[in-house]
PDB file of C-alpha atoms in Angstrom:
ATOM      1  CA  UNK A  26      44.566 139.192 -10.585  1.00  0.00           C
ATOM      2  CA  UNK A  27      43.581 141.152 -13.732  1.00  0.00           C
ATOM      3  CA  UNK A  28      40.043 142.456 -13.650  1.00  0.00           C
ATOM      4  CA  UNK A  29      38.134 143.612 -16.674  1.00  0.00           C
ATOM      5  CA  UNK A  30      34.445 144.271 -17.278  1.00  0.00           C
ATOM      6  CA  UNK A  31      32.893 144.622 -20.679  1.00  0.00           C
ATOM      7  CA  UNK A  32      29.130 145.126 -21.027  1.00  0.00           C
ATOM      8  CA  UNK A  33      27.319 144.137 -24.224  1.00  0.00           C
ATOM      9  CA  UNK A  34      27.613 146.567 -27.128  1.00  0.00           C
ATOM     10  CA  UNK A  35      24.707 148.957 -27.255  1.00  0.00           C
ATOM     11  CA  UNK A  36      23.250 150.425 -30.408  1.00  0.00           C
ATOM     12  CA  UNK A  37      21.970 153.468 -28.531  1.00  0.00           C
ATOM     13  CA  UNK A  38      23.898 156.712 -28.708  1.00  0.00           C
ATOM     14  CA  UNK A  39      24.295 157.923 -25.168  1.00  0.00           C
ATOM     15  CA  UNK A  40      26.758 159.449 -22.774  1.00  0.00           C
ATOM     16  CA  UNK A  41      28.988 157.093 -20.810  1.00  0.00           C
ATOM     17  CA  UNK A  42      28.233 156.955 -17.078  1.00  0.00           C
ATOM     18  CA  UNK A  43      29.125 154.607 -14.237  1.00  0.00           C
ATOM     19  CA  UNK A  44      27.944 153.772 -10.743  1.00  0.00           C
ATOM     20  CA  UNK A  45      29.971 152.170  -7.985  1.00  0.00           C
ATOM     21  CA  UNK A  46      28.207 149.430  -6.052  1.00  0.00           C
ATOM     22  CA  UNK A  47      29.380 147.702  -2.857  1.00  0.00           C
ATOM     23  CA  UNK A  48      29.573 143.883  -2.696  1.00  0.00           C
ATOM     24  CA  UNK A  49      26.297 143.960  -0.713  1.00  0.00           C
ATOM     25  CA  UNK A  50      24.564 145.903  -3.520  1.00  0.00           C
ATOM     26  CA  UNK A  51      24.532 149.403  -2.009  1.00  0.00           C
ATOM     27  CA  UNK A  52      24.724 152.097  -4.701  1.00  0.00           C
ATOM     28  CA  UNK A  53      27.461 154.606  -3.864  1.00  0.00           C
ATOM     29  CA  UNK A  54      26.955 157.127  -6.644  1.00  0.00           C
ATOM     30  CA  UNK A  55      23.688 158.941  -7.163  1.00  0.00           C
ATOM     31  CA  UNK A  56      23.631 160.536  -9.627  1.00  0.00           C
ATOM     32  CA  UNK A  57      25.934 158.446 -11.801  1.00  0.00           C
ATOM     33  CA  UNK A  58      29.563 159.353 -12.504  1.00  0.00           C
ATOM     34  CA  UNK A  59      29.801 160.902 -15.988  1.00  0.00           C
ATOM     35  CA  UNK A  60      32.826 159.613 -17.904  1.00  0.00           C
ATOM     36  CA  UNK A  61      31.967 161.083 -21.328  1.00  0.00           C
ATOM     37  CA  UNK A  62      29.084 163.351 -22.316  1.00  0.00           C
ATOM     38  CA  UNK A  63      29.286 162.615 -26.061  1.00  0.00           C
ATOM     39  CA  UNK A  64      28.112 159.648 -28.097  1.00  0.00           C
ATOM     40  CA  UNK A  65      29.684 156.587 -26.508  1.00  0.00           C
ATOM     41  CA  UNK A  66      29.577 152.882 -27.314  1.00  0.00           C
ATOM     42  CA  UNK A  67      31.285 149.624 -26.308  1.00  0.00           C
ATOM     43  CA  UNK A  68      32.725 150.695 -22.931  1.00  0.00           C
ATOM     44  CA  UNK A  69      35.387 148.574 -21.234  1.00  0.00           C
ATOM     45  CA  UNK A  70      37.009 149.008 -17.822  1.00  0.00           C
ATOM     46  CA  UNK A  71      39.769 147.442 -15.752  1.00  0.00           C
ATOM     47  CA  UNK A  72      41.022 148.127 -12.226  1.00  0.00           C
ATOM     48  CA  UNK A  73      44.683 148.204 -11.255  1.00  0.00           C
ATOM     49  CA  UNK A  74      47.260 150.199  -9.297  1.00  0.00           C
ATOM     50  CA  UNK A  75      44.532 151.971  -7.315  1.00  0.00           C
ATOM     51  CA  UNK A  76      42.454 153.330 -10.212  1.00  0.00           C
ATOM     52  CA  UNK A  77      40.236 152.310 -13.098  1.00  0.00           C
ATOM     53  CA  UNK A  78      41.041 152.754 -16.775  1.00  0.00           C
ATOM     54  CA  UNK A  79      37.926 153.154 -18.900  1.00  0.00           C
ATOM     55  CA  UNK A  80      37.955 152.884 -22.703  1.00  0.00           C
ATOM     56  CA  UNK A  81      35.103 153.513 -25.123  1.00  0.00           C
ATOM     57  CA  UNK A  82      34.305 154.152 -28.737  1.00  0.00           C
ATOM     58  CA  UNK A  83      33.204 157.611 -29.752  1.00  0.00           C
ATOM     59  CA  UNK A  84      30.183 156.321 -31.637  1.00  0.00           C
ATOM     60  CA  UNK A  85      30.079 159.395 -33.838  1.00  0.00           C
ATOM     61  CA  UNK A  86      33.703 159.515 -35.032  1.00  0.00           C
ATOM     62  CA  UNK A  87      34.634 155.824 -34.446  1.00  0.00           C
ATOM     63  CA  UNK A  88      37.697 156.663 -32.377  1.00  0.00           C
ATOM     64  CA  UNK A  89      38.756 155.038 -29.092  1.00  0.00           C
ATOM     65  CA  UNK A  90      39.269 157.164 -25.977  1.00  0.00           C
ATOM     66  CA  UNK A  91      40.478 156.358 -22.457  1.00  0.00           C
ATOM     67  CA  UNK A  92      40.103 158.023 -19.086  1.00  0.00           C
ATOM     68  CA  UNK A  93      41.259 157.146 -15.585  1.00  0.00           C
ATOM     69  CA  UNK A  94      38.778 157.138 -12.726  1.00  0.00           C
ATOM     70  CA  UNK A  95      39.754 157.069  -9.043  1.00  0.00           C
ATOM     71  CA  UNK A  96      38.325 154.723  -6.436  1.00  0.00           C
ATOM     72  CA  UNK A  97      36.311 157.700  -5.189  1.00  0.00           C
ATOM     73  CA  UNK A  98      34.481 157.674  -8.523  1.00  0.00           C
ATOM     74  CA  UNK A  99      35.943 160.955  -9.756  1.00  0.00           C
ATOM     75  CA  UNK A 100      37.578 161.163 -13.201  1.00  0.00           C
ATOM     76  CA  UNK A 101      41.337 161.778 -12.933  1.00  0.00           C
ATOM     77  CA  UNK A 102      42.728 164.537 -15.130  1.00  0.00           C
ATOM     78  CA  UNK A 103      40.928 167.155 -17.142  1.00  0.00           C
ATOM     79  CA  UNK A 104      39.807 165.240 -20.230  1.00  0.00           C
ATOM     80  CA  UNK A 105      39.628 161.907 -21.974  1.00  0.00           C
ATOM     81  CA  UNK A 106      42.530 161.055 -24.278  1.00  0.00           C
ATOM     82  CA  UNK A 107      42.511 159.383 -27.652  1.00  0.00           C
ATOM     83  CA  UNK A 108      44.421 156.086 -27.625  1.00  0.00           C
ATOM     84  CA  UNK A 109      46.613 157.276 -30.532  1.00  0.00           C
ATOM     85  CA  UNK A 110      46.721 160.592 -32.293  1.00  0.00           C
ATOM     86  CA  UNK A 111      47.485 158.770 -35.561  1.00  0.00           C
ATOM     87  CA  UNK A 112      44.261 158.411 -37.481  1.00  0.00           C
ATOM     88  CA  UNK A 113      42.925 154.986 -38.290  1.00  0.00           C
ATOM     89  CA  UNK A 114      40.071 154.769 -40.750  1.00  0.00           C
ATOM     90  CA  UNK A 115      37.834 153.206 -38.097  1.00  0.00           C
ATOM     91  CA  UNK A 116      38.416 152.155 -34.476  1.00  0.00           C
ATOM     92  CA  UNK A 117      35.989 150.027 -32.485  1.00  0.00           C
ATOM     93  CA  UNK A 118      35.468 147.332 -29.812  1.00  0.00           C
ATOM     94  CA  UNK A 119      37.975 148.372 -27.126  1.00  0.00           C
ATOM     95  CA  UNK A 120      38.963 145.994 -24.330  1.00  0.00           C
ATOM     96  CA  UNK A 121      41.010 146.824 -21.217  1.00  0.00           C
ATOM     97  CA  UNK A 122      43.032 144.645 -18.836  1.00  0.00           C
ATOM     98  CA  UNK A 123      45.598 145.180 -16.076  1.00  0.00           C
ATOM     99  CA  UNK A 124      48.555 142.771 -15.908  1.00  0.00           C
ATOM    100  CA  UNK A 125      49.732 143.705 -12.407  1.00  0.00           C
ATOM    101  CA  UNK A 126      52.038 146.435 -13.721  1.00  0.00           C
ATOM    102  CA  UNK A 127      50.401 148.181 -16.700  1.00  0.00           C
ATOM    103  CA  UNK A 128      47.040 148.520 -18.371  1.00  0.00           C
ATOM    104  CA  UNK A 129      46.612 147.131 -21.886  1.00  0.00           C
ATOM    105  CA  UNK A 130      44.010 148.528 -24.279  1.00  0.00           C
ATOM    106  CA  UNK A 131      43.173 146.540 -27.402  1.00  0.00           C
ATOM    107  CA  UNK A 132      40.941 147.636 -30.249  1.00  0.00           C
ATOM    108  CA  UNK A 133      39.970 146.696 -33.756  1.00  0.00           C
ATOM    109  CA  UNK A 134      40.892 149.030 -36.567  1.00  0.00           C
ATOM    110  CA  UNK A 135      39.716 149.012 -40.151  1.00  0.00           C
ATOM    111  CA  UNK A 136      41.732 150.418 -43.053  1.00  0.00           C
ATOM    112  CA  UNK A 137      40.211 152.430 -45.881  1.00  0.00           C
ATOM    113  CA  UNK A 138      40.614 149.255 -47.997  1.00  0.00           C
ATOM    114  CA  UNK A 139      38.351 147.349 -45.575  1.00  0.00           C
ATOM    115  CA  UNK A 140      41.060 145.218 -43.929  1.00  0.00           C
ATOM    116  CA  UNK A 141      40.802 144.660 -40.193  1.00  0.00           C
ATOM    117  CA  UNK A 142      43.552 144.821 -37.595  1.00  0.00           C
ATOM    118  CA  UNK A 143      43.723 144.014 -33.904  1.00  0.00           C
ATOM    119  CA  UNK A 144      46.090 146.454 -32.187  1.00  0.00           C
ATOM    120  CA  UNK A 145      47.131 147.194 -28.601  1.00  0.00           C
ATOM    121  CA  UNK A 146      48.647 149.930 -26.468  1.00  0.00           C
ATOM    122  CA  UNK A 147      50.090 149.819 -22.967  1.00  0.00           C
ATOM    123  CA  UNK A 148      49.347 152.458 -20.355  1.00  0.00           C
ATOM    124  CA  UNK A 149      51.345 152.887 -17.170  1.00  0.00           C
ATOM    125  CA  UNK A 150      49.565 152.814 -13.791  1.00  0.00           C
ATOM    126  CA  UNK A 151      49.285 156.619 -13.833  1.00  0.00           C
ATOM    127  CA  UNK A 152      47.612 156.592 -17.259  1.00  0.00           C
ATOM    128  CA  UNK A 153      50.715 157.482 -19.278  1.00  0.00           C
ATOM    129  CA  UNK A 154      50.674 156.039 -22.809  1.00  0.00           C
ATOM    130  CA  UNK A 155      53.728 153.773 -23.108  1.00  0.00           C
ATOM    131  CA  UNK A 156      53.390 152.912 -26.825  1.00  0.00           C
ATOM    132  CA  UNK A 157      53.402 155.876 -29.194  1.00  0.00           C
ATOM    133  CA  UNK A 158      52.610 153.612 -32.138  1.00  0.00           C
ATOM    134  CA  UNK A 159      50.159 150.717 -32.135  1.00  0.00           C
ATOM    135  CA  UNK A 160      51.392 147.209 -31.473  1.00  0.00           C
ATOM    136  CA  UNK A 161      49.969 145.000 -34.205  1.00  0.00           C
ATOM    137  CA  UNK A 162      48.504 141.777 -32.831  1.00  0.00           C
ATOM    138  CA  UNK A 163      46.591 140.453 -35.847  1.00  0.00           C
ATOM    139  CA  UNK A 164      46.142 141.539 -39.433  1.00  0.00           C
ATOM    140  CA  UNK A 165      43.332 140.239 -41.614  1.00  0.00           C
ATOM    141  CA  UNK A 166      44.698 138.085 -44.422  1.00  0.00           C
ATOM    142  CA  UNK A 167      43.618 138.974 -47.982  1.00  0.00           C
ATOM    143  CA  UNK A 168      40.401 137.160 -48.861  1.00  0.00           C
ATOM    144  CA  UNK A 169      39.568 136.180 -45.276  1.00  0.00           C
ATOM    145  CA  UNK A 170      36.623 137.342 -43.227  1.00  0.00           C
ATOM    146  CA  UNK A 171      36.666 139.067 -39.877  1.00  0.00           C
ATOM    147  CA  UNK A 172      35.255 135.853 -38.361  1.00  0.00           C
ATOM    148  CA  UNK A 173      38.310 133.998 -39.688  1.00  0.00           C
ATOM    149  CA  UNK A 174      40.575 136.640 -38.145  1.00  0.00           C
ATOM    150  CA  UNK A 175      39.242 136.310 -34.599  1.00  0.00           C
ATOM    151  CA  UNK A 176      38.409 132.593 -34.780  1.00  0.00           C
ATOM    152  CA  UNK A 177      34.648 132.822 -34.351  1.00  0.00           C
ATOM    153  CA  UNK A 178      33.856 130.345 -37.160  1.00  0.00           C
TER     154      UNK A 178
END
């Protein structure tokens, strides 16, 4: 069963930290697990294949990063990775899911002309990026609003 958690977007500029909690409410990590020390916003996380994949927006540069975290609460690997090295004008609002085989990270991207896109990338269970270029899911039609694009109106 895919599991994904996405807390509300915060306007504060803080580091990204996490705490594991047992089903009975016992806190396992004191102090918190630090995922990213820089400005972080809009975190999203999913569990699958024995680890967590965490995505967030660098709130300073508006770029999306990911990092794997083990069930022991320790970050896997030496550093967070940018979803794509290709530069979008703006990247924000990541979401993460696990489909039983791979992780999927989606994000919104804005072009320098102000058009919005919804794009996705697949990550293997070991955190390997499977899509070297973004998979376009939605593109904002000329003259439409972002609300029209995501169906919130």
